[in-house]
Structure formats: structure tokens, C-alpha cells
Short mmCIF file of C-alpha atoms in Angstrom, two decimals:
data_model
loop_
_atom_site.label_atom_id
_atom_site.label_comp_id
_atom_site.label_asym_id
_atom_site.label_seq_id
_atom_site.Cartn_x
_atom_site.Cartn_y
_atom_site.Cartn_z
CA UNK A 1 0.00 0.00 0.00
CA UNK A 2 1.17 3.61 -0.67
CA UNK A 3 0.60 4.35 3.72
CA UNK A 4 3.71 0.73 3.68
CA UNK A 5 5.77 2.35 0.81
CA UNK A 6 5.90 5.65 2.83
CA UNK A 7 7.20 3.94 5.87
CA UNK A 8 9.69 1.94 4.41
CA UNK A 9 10.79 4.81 2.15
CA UNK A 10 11.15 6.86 5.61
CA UNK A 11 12.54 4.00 7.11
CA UNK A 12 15.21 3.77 4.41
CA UNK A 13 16.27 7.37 4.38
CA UNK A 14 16.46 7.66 8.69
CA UNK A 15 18.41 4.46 8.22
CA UNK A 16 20.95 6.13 5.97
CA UNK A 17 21.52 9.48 7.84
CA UNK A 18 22.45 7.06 11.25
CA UNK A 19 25.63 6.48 9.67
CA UNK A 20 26.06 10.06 8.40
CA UNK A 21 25.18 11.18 12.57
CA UNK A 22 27.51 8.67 13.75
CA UNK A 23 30.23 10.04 10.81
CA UNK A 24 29.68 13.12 12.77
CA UNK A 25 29.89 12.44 16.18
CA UNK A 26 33.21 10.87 15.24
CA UNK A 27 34.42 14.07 13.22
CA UNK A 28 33.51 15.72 16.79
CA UNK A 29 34.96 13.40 18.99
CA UNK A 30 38.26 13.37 17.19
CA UNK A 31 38.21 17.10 17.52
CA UNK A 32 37.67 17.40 21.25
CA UNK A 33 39.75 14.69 21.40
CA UNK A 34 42.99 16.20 19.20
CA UNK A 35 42.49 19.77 21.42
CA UNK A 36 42.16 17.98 24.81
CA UNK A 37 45.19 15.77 24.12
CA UNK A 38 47.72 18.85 22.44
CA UNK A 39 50.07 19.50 19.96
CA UNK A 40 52.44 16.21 20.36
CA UNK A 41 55.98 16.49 19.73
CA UNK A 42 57.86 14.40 17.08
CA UNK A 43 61.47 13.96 15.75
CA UNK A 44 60.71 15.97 12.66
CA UNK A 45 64.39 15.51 11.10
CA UNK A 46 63.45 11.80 11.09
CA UNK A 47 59.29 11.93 10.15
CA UNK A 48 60.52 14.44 7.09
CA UNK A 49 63.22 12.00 5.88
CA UNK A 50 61.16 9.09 6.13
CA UNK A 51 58.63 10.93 4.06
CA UNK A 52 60.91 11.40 1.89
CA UNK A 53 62.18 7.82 1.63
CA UNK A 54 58.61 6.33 1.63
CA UNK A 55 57.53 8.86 -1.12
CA UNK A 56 60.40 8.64 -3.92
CA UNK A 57 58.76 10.15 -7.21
CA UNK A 58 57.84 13.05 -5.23
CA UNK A 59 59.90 15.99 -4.49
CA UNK A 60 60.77 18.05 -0.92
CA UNK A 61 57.60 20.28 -1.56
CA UNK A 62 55.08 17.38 -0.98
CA UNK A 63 56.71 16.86 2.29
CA UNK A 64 56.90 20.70 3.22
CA UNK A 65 53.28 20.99 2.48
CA UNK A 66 51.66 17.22 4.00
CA UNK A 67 54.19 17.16 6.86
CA UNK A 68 51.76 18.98 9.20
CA UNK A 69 48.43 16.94 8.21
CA UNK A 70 50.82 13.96 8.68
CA UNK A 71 51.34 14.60 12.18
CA UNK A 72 47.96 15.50 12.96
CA UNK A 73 46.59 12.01 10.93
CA UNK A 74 49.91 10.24 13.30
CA UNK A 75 48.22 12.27 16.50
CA UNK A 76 44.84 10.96 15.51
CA UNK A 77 46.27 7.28 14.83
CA UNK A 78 47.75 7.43 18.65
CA UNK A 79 45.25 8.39 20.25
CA UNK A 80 42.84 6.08 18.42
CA UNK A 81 45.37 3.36 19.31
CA UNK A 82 45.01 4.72 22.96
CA UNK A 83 40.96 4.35 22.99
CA UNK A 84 41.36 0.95 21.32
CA UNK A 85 42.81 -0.43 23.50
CA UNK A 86 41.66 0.91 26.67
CA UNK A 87 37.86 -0.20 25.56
CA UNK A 88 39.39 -3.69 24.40
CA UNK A 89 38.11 -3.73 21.19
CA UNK A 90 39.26 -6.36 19.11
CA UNK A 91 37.89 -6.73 15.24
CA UNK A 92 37.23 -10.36 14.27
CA UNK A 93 35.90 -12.46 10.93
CA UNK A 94 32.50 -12.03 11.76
CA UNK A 95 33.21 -8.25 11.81
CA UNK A 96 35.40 -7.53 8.89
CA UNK A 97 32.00 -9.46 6.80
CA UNK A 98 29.22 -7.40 8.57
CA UNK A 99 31.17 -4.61 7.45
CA UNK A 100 31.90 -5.83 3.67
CA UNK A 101 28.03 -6.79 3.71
CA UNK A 102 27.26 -3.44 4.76
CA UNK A 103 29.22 -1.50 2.51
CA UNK A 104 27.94 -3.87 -0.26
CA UNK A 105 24.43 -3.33 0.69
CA UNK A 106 24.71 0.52 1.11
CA UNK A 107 26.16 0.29 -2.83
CA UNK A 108 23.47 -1.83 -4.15
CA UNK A 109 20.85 0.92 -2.75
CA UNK A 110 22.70 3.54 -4.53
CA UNK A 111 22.21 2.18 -7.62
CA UNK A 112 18.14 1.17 -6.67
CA UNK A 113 18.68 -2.09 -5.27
CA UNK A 114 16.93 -1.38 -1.56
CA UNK A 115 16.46 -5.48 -1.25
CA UNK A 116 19.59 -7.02 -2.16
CA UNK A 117 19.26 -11.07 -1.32
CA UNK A 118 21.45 -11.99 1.01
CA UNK A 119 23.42 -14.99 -0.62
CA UNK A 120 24.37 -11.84 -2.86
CA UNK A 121 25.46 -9.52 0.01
CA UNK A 122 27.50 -12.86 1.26
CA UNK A 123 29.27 -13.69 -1.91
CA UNK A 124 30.14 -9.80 -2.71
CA UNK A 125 31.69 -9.46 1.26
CA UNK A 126 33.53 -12.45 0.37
CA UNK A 127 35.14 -11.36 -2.52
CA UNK A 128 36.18 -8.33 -0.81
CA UNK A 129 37.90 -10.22 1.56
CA UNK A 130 39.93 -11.35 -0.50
CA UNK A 131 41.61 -8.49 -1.40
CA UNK A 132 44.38 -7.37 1.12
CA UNK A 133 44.15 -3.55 0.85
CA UNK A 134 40.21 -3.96 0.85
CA UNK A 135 40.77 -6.24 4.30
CA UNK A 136 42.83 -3.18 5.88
CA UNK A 137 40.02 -1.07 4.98
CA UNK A 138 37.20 -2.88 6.60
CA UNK A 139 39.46 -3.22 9.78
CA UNK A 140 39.84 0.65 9.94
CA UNK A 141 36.19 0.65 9.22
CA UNK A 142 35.11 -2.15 11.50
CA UNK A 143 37.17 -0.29 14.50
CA UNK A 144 35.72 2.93 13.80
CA UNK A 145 32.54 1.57 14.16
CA UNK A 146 33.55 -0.14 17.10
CA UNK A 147 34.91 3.10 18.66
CA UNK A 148 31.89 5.09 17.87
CA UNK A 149 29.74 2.81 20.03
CA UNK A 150 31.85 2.70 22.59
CA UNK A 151 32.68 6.34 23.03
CA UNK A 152 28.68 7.00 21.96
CA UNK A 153 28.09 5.18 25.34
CA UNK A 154 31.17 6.96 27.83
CA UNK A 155 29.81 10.27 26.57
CA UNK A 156 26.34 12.14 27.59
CA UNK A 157 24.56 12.47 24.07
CA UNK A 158 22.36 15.66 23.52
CA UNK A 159 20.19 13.64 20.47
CA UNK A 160 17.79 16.50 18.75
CA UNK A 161 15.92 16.11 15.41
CA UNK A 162 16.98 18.74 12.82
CA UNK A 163 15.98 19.28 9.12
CA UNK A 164 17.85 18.03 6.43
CA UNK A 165 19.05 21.50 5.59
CA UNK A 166 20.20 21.78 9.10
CA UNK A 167 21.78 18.84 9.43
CA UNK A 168 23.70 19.30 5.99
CA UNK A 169 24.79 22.82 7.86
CA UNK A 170 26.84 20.97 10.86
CA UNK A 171 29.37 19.28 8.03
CA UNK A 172 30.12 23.50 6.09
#
């Protein structure tokens, strides 16, 4: 019925704007986070060179102008590292595939497939595992993920509803 449609169609669209509210609690978090934990100090003679080193085709202005998001991505790492392992998380099979069946679904409904079976979902996630650099990626992803629960629960969350427009707003 059209009253079913117009649920599930809601249903779909709240369902896709979870992950975009979680996306930016994290953004958030890792800002507080960042300012409450400093500017760290590094051997920058050393972090330079082995930019340097690790990037050969590239010359000495790519590392004058990424050295300072480096350190702040290397900050961000650490303290990520930190939280990891003071909440214990640990990512295991069963996670890395509810994340490669989640990405797969969430590209199947871009393209207007909303009920993708899930023998599909299965054999996509496994593919995807097979690929090493597509493994480190659902880790990273899996952990996040991990992170943002647990952090979502340490914290005191001020949840409000907001319009689209509004919401779009917080990410300017």
C-alpha cells in the first residue's frame, strides 16, 4: 500500500543518515579529542626524511606541504590506538564481513537495489575479503565503528531532530 511504501521509504532514508550522525559524532569526537590531548611532539628531522624515503617520485615540496596533516593524521592514529585499546576492542571475521556486507548493501541501494538477497550480500563481502588492501580497509572501518559505540556510550549524548538542511549545515 502507498501508507507501507511511505514507511519503508522513511525507514530507508532515517536508516541512511544514522551512519552520516555517527560520521559526525566521530568528526567531533576526534576534535575534542585532538584539542584535549595537544600538539604532540615528534622527531621531525626523522618523520621528514622518512617521508621522503617512503615517497620517492615526489619531491621536498610534498613533504613541506603534508608534513603537518601527517602529524595530525599520526596524533589521531595514537590516540585512536590509545581508545582501542583501553575499551578492548578487538575486530574479528564475523566483523570484517558485517562490514563488507554493509558497505555492499549501502552500494546496491545507490544504484536502486533497496532489497539485495542476502546470498548476494554474502558472496560480494567475500570477494572483498579477498583483497588485502580492501581487508585493511574494513578493519579501519570495523574499528571505527567499534569506537563510535563505545565512546557514543562513555559520553552524555544531547540527540535532537533537525531538518535536512540543518543537518547538511553541521558538516560547512
Amino acid at each position: 500500500s502507498e501508507e507501507e511504501f511511505r514507511a519503508k521509504i522513511k525507514e530507508l532514508i532515517a536508516g541512511q543518515f544514522v551512519g552520516d550522525s555517527d560520521y559526525k559524532f566521530m568528526l567531533d569526537a576526534r576534535t575534542y579529542l585532538m584539542n584535549k590531548v595537544g600538539k604532540l611532539e615528534y622527531p621531525d628531522v626523522f618523520l621528514k626524511r622518512f617521508m621522503r624515503v617512503s615517497n620517492p617520485k615526489k619531491d621536498e615540496n610534498f613533504v613541506e606541504e603534508n608534513y603537518e596533516k601527517s602529524l595530525e593524521e599520526l596524533s589521531w592514529h595514537l590516540i585512536k590506538e590509545n581508545l582501542v585499546k583501553t575499551y578492548g576492542i578487538k575486530v574479528e571475521k564475523e566483523d570484517l564481513l558485517a562490514t563488507a556486507k554493509n558497505i555492499t548493501k549501502m552500494q546496491f541501494a545507490q544504484y536502486g537495489m533497496l532489497n539485495a538477497p542476502e546470498d548476494l550480500l554474502e558472496n560480494y563481502a567475500n570477494e572483498m575479503l579477498k583483497k588485502q588492501d580492501q581487508v585493511e580497509n574494513l578493519v579501519n572501518r570495523s574499528i571505527e565503528g567499534k569506537l563510535c559505540d563505545e565512546l557514543k556510550k562513555t559520553v552524555k549524548l544531547n540527540k535532537k531532530t533537525v531538518s535536512l538542511d540543518e543537518f547538511n549545515k553541521m558538516f560547512a
